Short mmCIF file of C-alpha atoms and ligand atoms in Angstrom, two decimals:
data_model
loop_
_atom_site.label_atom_id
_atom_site.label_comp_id
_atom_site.label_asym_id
_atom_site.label_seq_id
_atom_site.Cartn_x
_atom_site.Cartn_y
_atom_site.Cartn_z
CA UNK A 38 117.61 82.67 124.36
CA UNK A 39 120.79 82.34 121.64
CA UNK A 40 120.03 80.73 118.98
CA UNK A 41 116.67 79.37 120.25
CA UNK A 42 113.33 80.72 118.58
CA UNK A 43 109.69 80.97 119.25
CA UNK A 44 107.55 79.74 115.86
CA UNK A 45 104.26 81.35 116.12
CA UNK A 46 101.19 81.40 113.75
CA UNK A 47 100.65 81.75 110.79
CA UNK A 48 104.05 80.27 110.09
CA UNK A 49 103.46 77.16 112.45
CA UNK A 50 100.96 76.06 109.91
CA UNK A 51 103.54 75.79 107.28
CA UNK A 52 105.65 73.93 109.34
CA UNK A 53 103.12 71.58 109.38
CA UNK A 54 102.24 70.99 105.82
CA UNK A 55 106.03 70.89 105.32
CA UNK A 56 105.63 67.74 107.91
CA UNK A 57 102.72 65.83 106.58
CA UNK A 58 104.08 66.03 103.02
CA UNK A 59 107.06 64.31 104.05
CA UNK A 60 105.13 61.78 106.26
CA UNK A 61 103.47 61.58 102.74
CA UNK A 62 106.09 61.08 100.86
CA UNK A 63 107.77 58.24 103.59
CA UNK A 64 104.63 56.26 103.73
CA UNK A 65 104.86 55.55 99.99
CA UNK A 66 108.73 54.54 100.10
CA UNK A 67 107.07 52.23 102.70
CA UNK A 68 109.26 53.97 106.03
CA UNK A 69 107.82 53.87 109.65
CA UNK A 70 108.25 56.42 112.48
CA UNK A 71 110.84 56.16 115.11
CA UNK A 72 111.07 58.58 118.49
CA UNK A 73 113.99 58.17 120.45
CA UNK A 74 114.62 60.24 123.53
CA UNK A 75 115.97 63.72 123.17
CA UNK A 76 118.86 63.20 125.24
CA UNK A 77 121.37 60.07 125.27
CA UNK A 78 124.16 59.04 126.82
CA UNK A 79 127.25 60.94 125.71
CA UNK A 80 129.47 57.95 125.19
CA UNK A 81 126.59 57.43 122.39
CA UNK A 82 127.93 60.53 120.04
CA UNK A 83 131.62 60.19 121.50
CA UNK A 84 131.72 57.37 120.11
CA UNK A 85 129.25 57.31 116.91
CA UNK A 86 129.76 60.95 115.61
CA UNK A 87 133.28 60.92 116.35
CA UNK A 88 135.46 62.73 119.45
CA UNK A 89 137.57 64.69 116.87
CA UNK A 90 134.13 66.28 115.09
CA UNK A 91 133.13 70.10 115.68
CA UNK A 92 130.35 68.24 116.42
CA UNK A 93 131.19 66.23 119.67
CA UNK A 94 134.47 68.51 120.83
CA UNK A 95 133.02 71.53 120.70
CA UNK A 96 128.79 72.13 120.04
CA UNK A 97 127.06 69.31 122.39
CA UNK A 98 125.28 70.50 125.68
CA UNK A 99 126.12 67.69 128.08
CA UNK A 100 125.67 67.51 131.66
CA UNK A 101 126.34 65.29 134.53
CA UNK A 102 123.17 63.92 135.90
CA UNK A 103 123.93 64.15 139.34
CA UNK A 104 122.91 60.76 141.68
CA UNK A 105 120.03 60.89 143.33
CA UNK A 106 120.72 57.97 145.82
CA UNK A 107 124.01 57.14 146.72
CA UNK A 108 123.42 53.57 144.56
CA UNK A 109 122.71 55.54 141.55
CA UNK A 110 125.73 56.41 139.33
CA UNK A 111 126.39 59.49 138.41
CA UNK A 112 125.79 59.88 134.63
CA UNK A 113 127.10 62.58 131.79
CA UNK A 114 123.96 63.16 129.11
CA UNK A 115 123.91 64.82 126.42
CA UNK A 116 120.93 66.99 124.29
CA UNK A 117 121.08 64.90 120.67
CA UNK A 118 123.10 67.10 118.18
CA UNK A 119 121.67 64.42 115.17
CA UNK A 120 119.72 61.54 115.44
CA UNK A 121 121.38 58.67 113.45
CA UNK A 122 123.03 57.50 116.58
CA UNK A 123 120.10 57.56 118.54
CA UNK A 124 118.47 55.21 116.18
CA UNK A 125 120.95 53.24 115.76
CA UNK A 126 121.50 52.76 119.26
CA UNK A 127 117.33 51.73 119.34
CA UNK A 128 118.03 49.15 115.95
CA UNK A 129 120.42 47.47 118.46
CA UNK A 130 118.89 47.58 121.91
CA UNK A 131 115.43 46.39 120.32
CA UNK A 132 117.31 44.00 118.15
CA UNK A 133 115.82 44.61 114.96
CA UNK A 134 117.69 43.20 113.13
CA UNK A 135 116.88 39.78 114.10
CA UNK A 136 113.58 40.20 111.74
CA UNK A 137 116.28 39.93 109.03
CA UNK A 138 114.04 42.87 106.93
CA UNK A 139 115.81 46.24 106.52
CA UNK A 140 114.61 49.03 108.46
CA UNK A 141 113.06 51.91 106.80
CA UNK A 142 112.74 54.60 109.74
CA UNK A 143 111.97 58.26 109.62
CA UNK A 144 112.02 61.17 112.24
CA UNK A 145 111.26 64.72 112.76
CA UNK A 146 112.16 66.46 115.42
CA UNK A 147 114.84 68.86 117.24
CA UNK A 148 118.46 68.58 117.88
CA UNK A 149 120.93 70.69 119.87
CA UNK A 150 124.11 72.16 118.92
CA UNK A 151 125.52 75.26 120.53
CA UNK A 152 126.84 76.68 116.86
CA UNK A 153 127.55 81.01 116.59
CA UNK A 154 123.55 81.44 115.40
CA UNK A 155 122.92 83.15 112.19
CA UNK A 156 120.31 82.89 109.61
CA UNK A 157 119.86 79.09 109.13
CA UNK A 158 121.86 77.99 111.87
CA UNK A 159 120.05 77.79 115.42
CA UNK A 160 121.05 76.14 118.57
CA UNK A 161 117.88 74.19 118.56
CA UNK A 162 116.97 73.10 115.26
CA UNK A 163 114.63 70.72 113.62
CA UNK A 164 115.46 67.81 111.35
CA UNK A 165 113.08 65.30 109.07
CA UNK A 166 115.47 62.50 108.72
CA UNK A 167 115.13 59.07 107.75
CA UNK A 168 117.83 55.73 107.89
CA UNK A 169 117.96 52.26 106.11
CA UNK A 170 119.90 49.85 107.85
CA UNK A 171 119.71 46.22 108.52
CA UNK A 172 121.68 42.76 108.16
CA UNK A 173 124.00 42.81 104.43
CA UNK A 174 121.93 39.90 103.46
CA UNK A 175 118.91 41.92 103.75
CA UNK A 176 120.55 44.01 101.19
CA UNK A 177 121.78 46.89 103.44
CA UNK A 178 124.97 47.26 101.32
CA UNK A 179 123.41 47.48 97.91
CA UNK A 180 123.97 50.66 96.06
CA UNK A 181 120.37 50.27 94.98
CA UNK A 182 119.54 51.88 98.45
CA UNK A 183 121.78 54.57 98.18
CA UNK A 184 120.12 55.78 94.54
CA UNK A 185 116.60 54.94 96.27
CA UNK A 186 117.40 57.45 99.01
CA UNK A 187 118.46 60.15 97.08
CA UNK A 188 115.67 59.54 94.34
CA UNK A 189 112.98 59.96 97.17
CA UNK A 190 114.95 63.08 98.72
CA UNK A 191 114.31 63.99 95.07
CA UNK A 192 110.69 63.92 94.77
CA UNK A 193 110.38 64.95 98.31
CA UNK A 194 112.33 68.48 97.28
CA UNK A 195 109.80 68.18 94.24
CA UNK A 196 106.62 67.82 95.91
CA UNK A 197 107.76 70.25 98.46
CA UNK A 198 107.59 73.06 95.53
CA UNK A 199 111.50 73.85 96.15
CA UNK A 200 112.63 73.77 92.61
CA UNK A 201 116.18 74.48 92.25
CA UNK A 202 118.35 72.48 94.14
CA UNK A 203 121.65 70.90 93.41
CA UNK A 204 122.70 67.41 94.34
CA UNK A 205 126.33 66.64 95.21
CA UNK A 206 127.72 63.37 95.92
CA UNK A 207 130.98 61.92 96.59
CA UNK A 208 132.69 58.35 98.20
CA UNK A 209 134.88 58.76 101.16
CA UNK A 210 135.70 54.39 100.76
CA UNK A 211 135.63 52.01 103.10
CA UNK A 212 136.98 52.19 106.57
CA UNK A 213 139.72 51.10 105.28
CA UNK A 214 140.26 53.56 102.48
CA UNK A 215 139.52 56.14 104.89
CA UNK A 216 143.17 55.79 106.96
CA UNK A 217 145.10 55.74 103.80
CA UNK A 218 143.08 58.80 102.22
CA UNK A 219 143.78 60.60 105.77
CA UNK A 220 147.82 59.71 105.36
CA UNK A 221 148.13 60.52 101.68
CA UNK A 222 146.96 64.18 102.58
CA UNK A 223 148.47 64.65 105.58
CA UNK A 224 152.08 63.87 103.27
CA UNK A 225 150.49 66.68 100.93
CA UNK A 226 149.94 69.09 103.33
CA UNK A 227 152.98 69.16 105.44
CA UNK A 228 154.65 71.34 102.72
CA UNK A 229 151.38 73.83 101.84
CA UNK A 230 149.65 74.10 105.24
CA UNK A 231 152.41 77.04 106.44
CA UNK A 232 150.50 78.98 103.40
CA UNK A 233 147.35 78.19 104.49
CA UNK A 234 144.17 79.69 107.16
CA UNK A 235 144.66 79.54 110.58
CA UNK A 236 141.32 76.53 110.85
CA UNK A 237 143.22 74.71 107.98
CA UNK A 238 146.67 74.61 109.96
CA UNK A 239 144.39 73.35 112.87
CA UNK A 240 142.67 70.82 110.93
CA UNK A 241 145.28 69.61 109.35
CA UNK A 242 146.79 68.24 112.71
CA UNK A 243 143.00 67.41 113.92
CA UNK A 244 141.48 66.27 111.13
CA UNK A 245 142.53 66.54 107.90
CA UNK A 246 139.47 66.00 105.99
CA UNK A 247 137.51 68.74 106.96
CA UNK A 248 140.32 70.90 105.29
CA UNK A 249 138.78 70.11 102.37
CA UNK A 250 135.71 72.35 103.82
CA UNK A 251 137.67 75.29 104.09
CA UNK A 252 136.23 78.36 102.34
CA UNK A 253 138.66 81.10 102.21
CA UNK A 254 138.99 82.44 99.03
CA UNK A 255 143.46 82.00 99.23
CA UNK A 256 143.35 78.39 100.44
CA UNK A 257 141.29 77.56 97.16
CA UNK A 258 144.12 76.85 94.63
CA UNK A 259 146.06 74.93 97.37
CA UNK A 260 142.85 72.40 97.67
CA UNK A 261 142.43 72.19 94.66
CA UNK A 262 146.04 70.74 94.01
CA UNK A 263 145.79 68.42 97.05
CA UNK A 264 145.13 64.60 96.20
CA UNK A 265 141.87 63.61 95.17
CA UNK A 266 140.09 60.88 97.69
CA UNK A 267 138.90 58.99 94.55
CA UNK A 268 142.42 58.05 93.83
CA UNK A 269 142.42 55.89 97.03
CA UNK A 270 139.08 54.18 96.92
CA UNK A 271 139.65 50.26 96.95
CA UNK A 272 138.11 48.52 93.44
CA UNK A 273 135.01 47.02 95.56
CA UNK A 274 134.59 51.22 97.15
CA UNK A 275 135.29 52.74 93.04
CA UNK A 276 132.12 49.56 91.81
CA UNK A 277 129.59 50.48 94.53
CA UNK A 278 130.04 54.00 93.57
CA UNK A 279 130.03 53.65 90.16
CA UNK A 280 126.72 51.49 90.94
CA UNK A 281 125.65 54.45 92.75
CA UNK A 282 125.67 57.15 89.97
CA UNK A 283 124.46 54.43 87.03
CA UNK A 284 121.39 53.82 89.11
CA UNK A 285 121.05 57.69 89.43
CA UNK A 286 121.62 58.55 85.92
CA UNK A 287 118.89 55.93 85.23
CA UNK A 288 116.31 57.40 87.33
CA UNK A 289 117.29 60.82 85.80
CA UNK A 290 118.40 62.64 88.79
CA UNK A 291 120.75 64.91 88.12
CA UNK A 292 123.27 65.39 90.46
CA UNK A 293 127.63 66.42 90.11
CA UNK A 294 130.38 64.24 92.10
CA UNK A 295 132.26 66.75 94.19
CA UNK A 296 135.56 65.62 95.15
CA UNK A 297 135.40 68.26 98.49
CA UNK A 298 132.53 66.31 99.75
CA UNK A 299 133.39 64.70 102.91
CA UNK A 300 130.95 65.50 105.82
CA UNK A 301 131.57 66.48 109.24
CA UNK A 302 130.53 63.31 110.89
CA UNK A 303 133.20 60.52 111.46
CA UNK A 304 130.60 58.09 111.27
CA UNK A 305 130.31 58.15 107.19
CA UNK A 306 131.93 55.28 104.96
CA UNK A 307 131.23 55.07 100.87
CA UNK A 308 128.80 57.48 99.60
CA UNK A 309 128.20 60.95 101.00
CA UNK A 310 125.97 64.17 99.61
CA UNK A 311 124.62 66.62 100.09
CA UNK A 312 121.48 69.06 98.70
CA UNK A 313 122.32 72.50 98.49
CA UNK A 314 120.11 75.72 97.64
CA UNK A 315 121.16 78.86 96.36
CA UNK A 316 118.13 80.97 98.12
CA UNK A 317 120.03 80.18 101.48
CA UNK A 318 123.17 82.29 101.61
CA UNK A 319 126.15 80.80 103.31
CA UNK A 320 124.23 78.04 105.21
CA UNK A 321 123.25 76.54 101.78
CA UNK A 322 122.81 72.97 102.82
CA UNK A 323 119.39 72.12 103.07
CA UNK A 324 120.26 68.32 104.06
CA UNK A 325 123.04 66.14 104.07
CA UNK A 326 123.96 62.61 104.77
CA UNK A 327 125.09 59.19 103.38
CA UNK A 328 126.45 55.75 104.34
CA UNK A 329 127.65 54.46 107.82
CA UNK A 330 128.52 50.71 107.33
CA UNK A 331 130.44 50.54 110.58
CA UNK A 332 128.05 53.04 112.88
CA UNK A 333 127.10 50.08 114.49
CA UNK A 334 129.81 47.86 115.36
CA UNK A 335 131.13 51.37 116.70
CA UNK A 336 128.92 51.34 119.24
CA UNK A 337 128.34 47.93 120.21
CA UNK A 338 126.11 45.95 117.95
CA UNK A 339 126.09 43.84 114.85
CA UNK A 340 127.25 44.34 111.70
CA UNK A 341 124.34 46.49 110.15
CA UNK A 342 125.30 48.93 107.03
CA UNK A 343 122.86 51.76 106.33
CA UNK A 344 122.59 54.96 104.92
CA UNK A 345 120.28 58.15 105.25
CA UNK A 346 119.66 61.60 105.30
CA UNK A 347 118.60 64.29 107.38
CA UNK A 348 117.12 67.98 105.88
CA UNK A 349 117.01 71.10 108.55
CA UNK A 350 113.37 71.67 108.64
CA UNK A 351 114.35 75.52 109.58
CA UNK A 352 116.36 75.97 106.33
CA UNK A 353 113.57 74.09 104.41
CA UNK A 354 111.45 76.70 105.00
CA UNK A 355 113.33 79.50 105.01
CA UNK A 356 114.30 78.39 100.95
CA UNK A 357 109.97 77.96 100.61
CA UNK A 358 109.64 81.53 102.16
CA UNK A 359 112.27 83.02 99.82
CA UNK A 360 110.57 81.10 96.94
CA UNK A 361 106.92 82.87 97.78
CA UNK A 362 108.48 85.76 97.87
CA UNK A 363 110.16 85.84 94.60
CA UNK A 364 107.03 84.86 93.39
CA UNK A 365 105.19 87.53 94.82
CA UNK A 366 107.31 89.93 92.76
CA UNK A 367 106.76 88.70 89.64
CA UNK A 368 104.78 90.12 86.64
CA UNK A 369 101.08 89.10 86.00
CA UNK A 370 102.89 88.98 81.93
CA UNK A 371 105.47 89.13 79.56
CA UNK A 372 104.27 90.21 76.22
CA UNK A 373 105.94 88.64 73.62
CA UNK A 374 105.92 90.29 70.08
CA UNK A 375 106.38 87.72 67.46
CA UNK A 376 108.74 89.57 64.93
CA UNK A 377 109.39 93.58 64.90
CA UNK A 378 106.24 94.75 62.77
CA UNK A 379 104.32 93.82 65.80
CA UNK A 380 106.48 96.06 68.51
CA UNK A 381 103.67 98.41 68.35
CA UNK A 382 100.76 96.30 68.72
CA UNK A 383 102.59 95.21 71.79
CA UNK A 384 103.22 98.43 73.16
CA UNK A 385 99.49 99.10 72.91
CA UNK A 386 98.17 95.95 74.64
CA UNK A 387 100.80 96.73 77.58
CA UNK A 388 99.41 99.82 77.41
CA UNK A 389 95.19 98.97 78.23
CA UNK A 390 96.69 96.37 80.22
CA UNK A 391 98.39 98.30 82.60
CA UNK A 392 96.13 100.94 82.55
CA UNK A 393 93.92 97.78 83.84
CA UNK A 394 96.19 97.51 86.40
CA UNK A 395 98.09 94.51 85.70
CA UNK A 396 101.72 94.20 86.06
CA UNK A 397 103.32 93.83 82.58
CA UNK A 398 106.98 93.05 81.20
CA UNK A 399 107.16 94.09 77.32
CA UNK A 400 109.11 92.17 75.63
CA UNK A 401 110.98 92.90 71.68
CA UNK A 402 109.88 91.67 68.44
CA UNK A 403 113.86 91.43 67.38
CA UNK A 404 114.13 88.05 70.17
CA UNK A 405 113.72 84.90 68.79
CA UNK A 406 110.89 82.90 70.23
CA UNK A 407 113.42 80.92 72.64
CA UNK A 408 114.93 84.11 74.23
CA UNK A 409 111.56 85.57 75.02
CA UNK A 410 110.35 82.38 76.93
CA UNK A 411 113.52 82.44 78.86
CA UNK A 412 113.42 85.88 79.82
CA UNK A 413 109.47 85.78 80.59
CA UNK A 414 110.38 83.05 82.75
CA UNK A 415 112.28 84.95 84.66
CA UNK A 416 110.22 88.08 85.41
CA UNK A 417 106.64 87.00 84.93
CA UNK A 418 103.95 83.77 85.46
CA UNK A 419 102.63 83.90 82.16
CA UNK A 420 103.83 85.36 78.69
CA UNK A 421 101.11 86.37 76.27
CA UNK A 422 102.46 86.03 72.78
CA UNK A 423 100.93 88.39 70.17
CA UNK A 424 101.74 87.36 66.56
CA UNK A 425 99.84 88.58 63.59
CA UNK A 426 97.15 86.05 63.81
CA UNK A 427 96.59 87.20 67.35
CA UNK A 428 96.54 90.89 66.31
CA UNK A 429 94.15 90.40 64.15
CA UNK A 430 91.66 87.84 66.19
CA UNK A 431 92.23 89.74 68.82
CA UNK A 432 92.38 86.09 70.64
CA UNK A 433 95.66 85.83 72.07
CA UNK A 434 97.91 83.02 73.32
CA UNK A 435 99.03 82.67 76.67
CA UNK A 436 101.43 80.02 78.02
CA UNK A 437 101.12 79.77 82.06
CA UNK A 438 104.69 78.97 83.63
CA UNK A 439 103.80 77.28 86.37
CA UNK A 440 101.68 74.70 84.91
CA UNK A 441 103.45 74.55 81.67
CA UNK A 442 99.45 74.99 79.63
CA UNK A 443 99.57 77.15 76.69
CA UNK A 444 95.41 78.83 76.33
CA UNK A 445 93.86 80.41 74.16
CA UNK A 446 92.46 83.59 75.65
CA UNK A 447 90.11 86.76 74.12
CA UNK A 448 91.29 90.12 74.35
CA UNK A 449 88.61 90.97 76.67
CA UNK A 450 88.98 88.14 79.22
CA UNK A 451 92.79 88.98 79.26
CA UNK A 452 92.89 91.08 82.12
CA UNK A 453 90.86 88.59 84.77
CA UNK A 454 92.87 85.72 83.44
CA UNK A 455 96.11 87.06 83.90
CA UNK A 456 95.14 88.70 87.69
CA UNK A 457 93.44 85.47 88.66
CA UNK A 458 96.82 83.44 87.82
CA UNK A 459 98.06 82.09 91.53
CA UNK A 460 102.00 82.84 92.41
P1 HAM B 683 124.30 67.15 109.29
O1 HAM B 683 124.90 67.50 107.97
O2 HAM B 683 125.11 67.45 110.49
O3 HAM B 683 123.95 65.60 109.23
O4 HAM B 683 122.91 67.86 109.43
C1 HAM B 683 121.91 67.67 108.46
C2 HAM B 683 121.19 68.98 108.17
O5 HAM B 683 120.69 69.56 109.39
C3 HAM B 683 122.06 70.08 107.58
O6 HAM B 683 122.20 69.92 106.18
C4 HAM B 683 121.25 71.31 107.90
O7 HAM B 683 120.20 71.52 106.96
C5 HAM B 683 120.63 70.96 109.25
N1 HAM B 683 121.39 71.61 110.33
C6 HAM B 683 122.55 71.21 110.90
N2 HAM B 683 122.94 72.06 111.87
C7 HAM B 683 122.01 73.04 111.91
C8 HAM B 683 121.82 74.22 112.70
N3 HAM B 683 122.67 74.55 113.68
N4 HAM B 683 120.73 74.99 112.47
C9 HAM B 683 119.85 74.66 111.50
N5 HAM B 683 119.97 73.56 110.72
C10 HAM B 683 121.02 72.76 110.93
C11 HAM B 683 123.37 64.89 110.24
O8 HAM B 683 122.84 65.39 111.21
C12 HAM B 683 123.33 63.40 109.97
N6 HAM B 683 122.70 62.74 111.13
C13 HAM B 683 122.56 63.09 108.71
C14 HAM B 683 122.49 61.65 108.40
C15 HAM B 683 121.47 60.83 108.63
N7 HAM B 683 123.47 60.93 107.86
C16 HAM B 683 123.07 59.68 107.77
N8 HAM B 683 121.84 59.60 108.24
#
């Protein structure tokens, strides 16, 4: 069917190993596992996501659950299209925050949205997601959680072996910064949105944030002229933010604030990001989330802030796939000449070392030391430098990329060394 797939061995068993490195990763940032249903009521998103998101107007498969006795009600249900409502919906019915602790929850599982399918985007997909949330004197609010979240989304990426990725983050304010943001750009757009894609001229009437989402290459200049929503952040919104990125910059993970940043999900108040990798093509975001102070209220319960994340486990291994691959076609070696007069020393071990049948990059004597490492980087796992010390031991020096070692290595053991070197 559309947009639906069958996973199959051998690949299932990454999809695994993908999962139990997260579970992994969760159990040491001390989060528990939640399953909710995979189908809610459809008030639920209405009125969490947001009626005026892609999401809810257009992508959910809902159906009315017909009455099986006449005392029955008739019901409309819906297929989950994300899962932060759903467990926010559980926090409340199961009241947990009456223990007073924050909740630490993860997931994995699949969600539903009937999107055009390409590569990345399915109709069923599956996220790993995970949510904070609890009572503000349990510390939901503090921006500590926010730089927590995003540091273990970090090492999760890390431990994943998805090297990289790009961080961006940006505050959308409080739900009360949100109206005036929403005003200020609907006054700057009346003039401009005549000039502008037939989506943005929607949008703009709709809602006007997601303009900011637009793509087309024309609209660009407009955008970027249109008010910032920075400028309309309250002082307590512009602090927690600002507490945000200092407890990032701390934990040294780097990350850019993008101004465009504003997420398709009405839900979101204060910070918002997003991880993005280049090996995906135009579906590039390989998770997103952020903060929903007022999710809860919005759908019945008590006052309980949280934030949280949630990566598509399809486009998480698409990006490792991509990875292997590149690594598959790299050199076994770069050989590195250390100065001009030995180019031809260089040229001959390339030469038995081909002949050997390993897969070798020459480099030139002329680069400095700094520009060979980069460009060995690039093409091969290892680069073998060959100075005149090495020419003349005929022991060389090898420096493995992956694991950063630098060896010392004989001539003669050079060729099973650099074959046995994993991808
Ligand atoms: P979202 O940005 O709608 O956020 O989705 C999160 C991630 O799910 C995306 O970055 C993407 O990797 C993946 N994804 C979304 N749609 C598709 C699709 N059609 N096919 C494949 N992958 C897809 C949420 O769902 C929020 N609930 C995240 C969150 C949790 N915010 C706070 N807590």
């Amino acid at each position: 069917m559309r947009g639906t797939r069958d996973l199959l061995p051998p690949e299932t068993a990454l999809w695994n190993r993908i999962e139990a490195v997260a579970r992994s990763v969760f159990e040491r940032y001390n989060f528990g596992e939640i399953r909710t249903p995979i189908f809610e009521d459809t008030a639920l998103f209405a009125r969490g996501v947001g009626e005026e998101t892609d999401i809810v107007s257009k992508e959910m498969y809902t159906w009315e659950d017909r009455a099986r006795a006449q005392s029955e009600k008739t019901q409309m249900l819906t297929l989950r299209p994300e899962n932060t409502a759903g467990v926010v919906r559980a926090y409340i019915e199961h009241k947990l925050g009456e223990s007073g602790q924050l909740q630490k929850l993860y997931y994995i599982g699949p969600q539903f949205r009937r999107e055009r399918p390409q590569k990345g985007r399915y109709r069923q997909f599956s996220q790993i997601g995970a949510e904070v949330i609890g009572p503000p004197h349990a510390g939901s609010e503090s921006p500590v959680r926010d730089a927590e979240v995003l540091e273990m989304l970090a090492t999760l990426l890390d431990e994943l072996g998805i090297g990289g990725w790009t961080l961006k983050i940006n505050s959308v304010g409080s739900a009360q910064d949100r109206p005036k943001y929403i005003e200020t750009l609907k006054a700057a757009l009346a003039p401009v949105v005549g000039q502008m894609c037939g989506d943005c001229q929607r949008r703009a009437e709709t809602n006007p944030l997601r303009v900011l989402d637009c793509k087309v290459a024309e609209d660009q200049p407009i955008i970027d002229g249109l008010p910032r929503i920075a400028d309309s952040l309250d002082e307590a919104s512009k602090a927690h933010f600002a507490a945000v990125c200092a407890a990032l910059d701390a934990s040294g993970v780097p990350y850019t604030h993008d101004h465009r940043l504003v997420r398709g999900l009405d839900y979101y108040t204060r910070t918002t990001f997003e991880f993005t990798h280049g090996g995906l093509g135009a579906q590039n975001a390989l998770l997103g989330g952020g903060r929903y102070d007022g999710l809860s209220e919005a759908i019945g319960g008590p006052k309980a802030p949280g934030i949280g994340f949630a990566m598509g486990e399809d486009r998480l291994i698409l990006t490792l796939q991509a990875l292997e691959q590149a690594k598959a076609e790299l050199a076994h070696a770069y050989i590195a000449p250390l100065g001009e007069g030995q180019n031809a020393a260089a040229l001959k071990l390339a030469r038995k070392l081909r002949r050997d049948g390993v897969r070798v990059e020459l480099g030139d004597g002329s680069f400095r030391l700094k520009k060979s490492f980069e460009a060995a980087d690039k093409v091969a796992r290892a680069m073998v430098l060959l100075g005149e010390d090495e020419a003349q031991s005929g022991i060389l020096t090898v420096k493995v990329f992956a694991t950063g070692t630098q060896t010392k290595v004989a001539e003669a053991e050079l060729v099973a060394f650099l074959t046995g070197l994993a991808g």
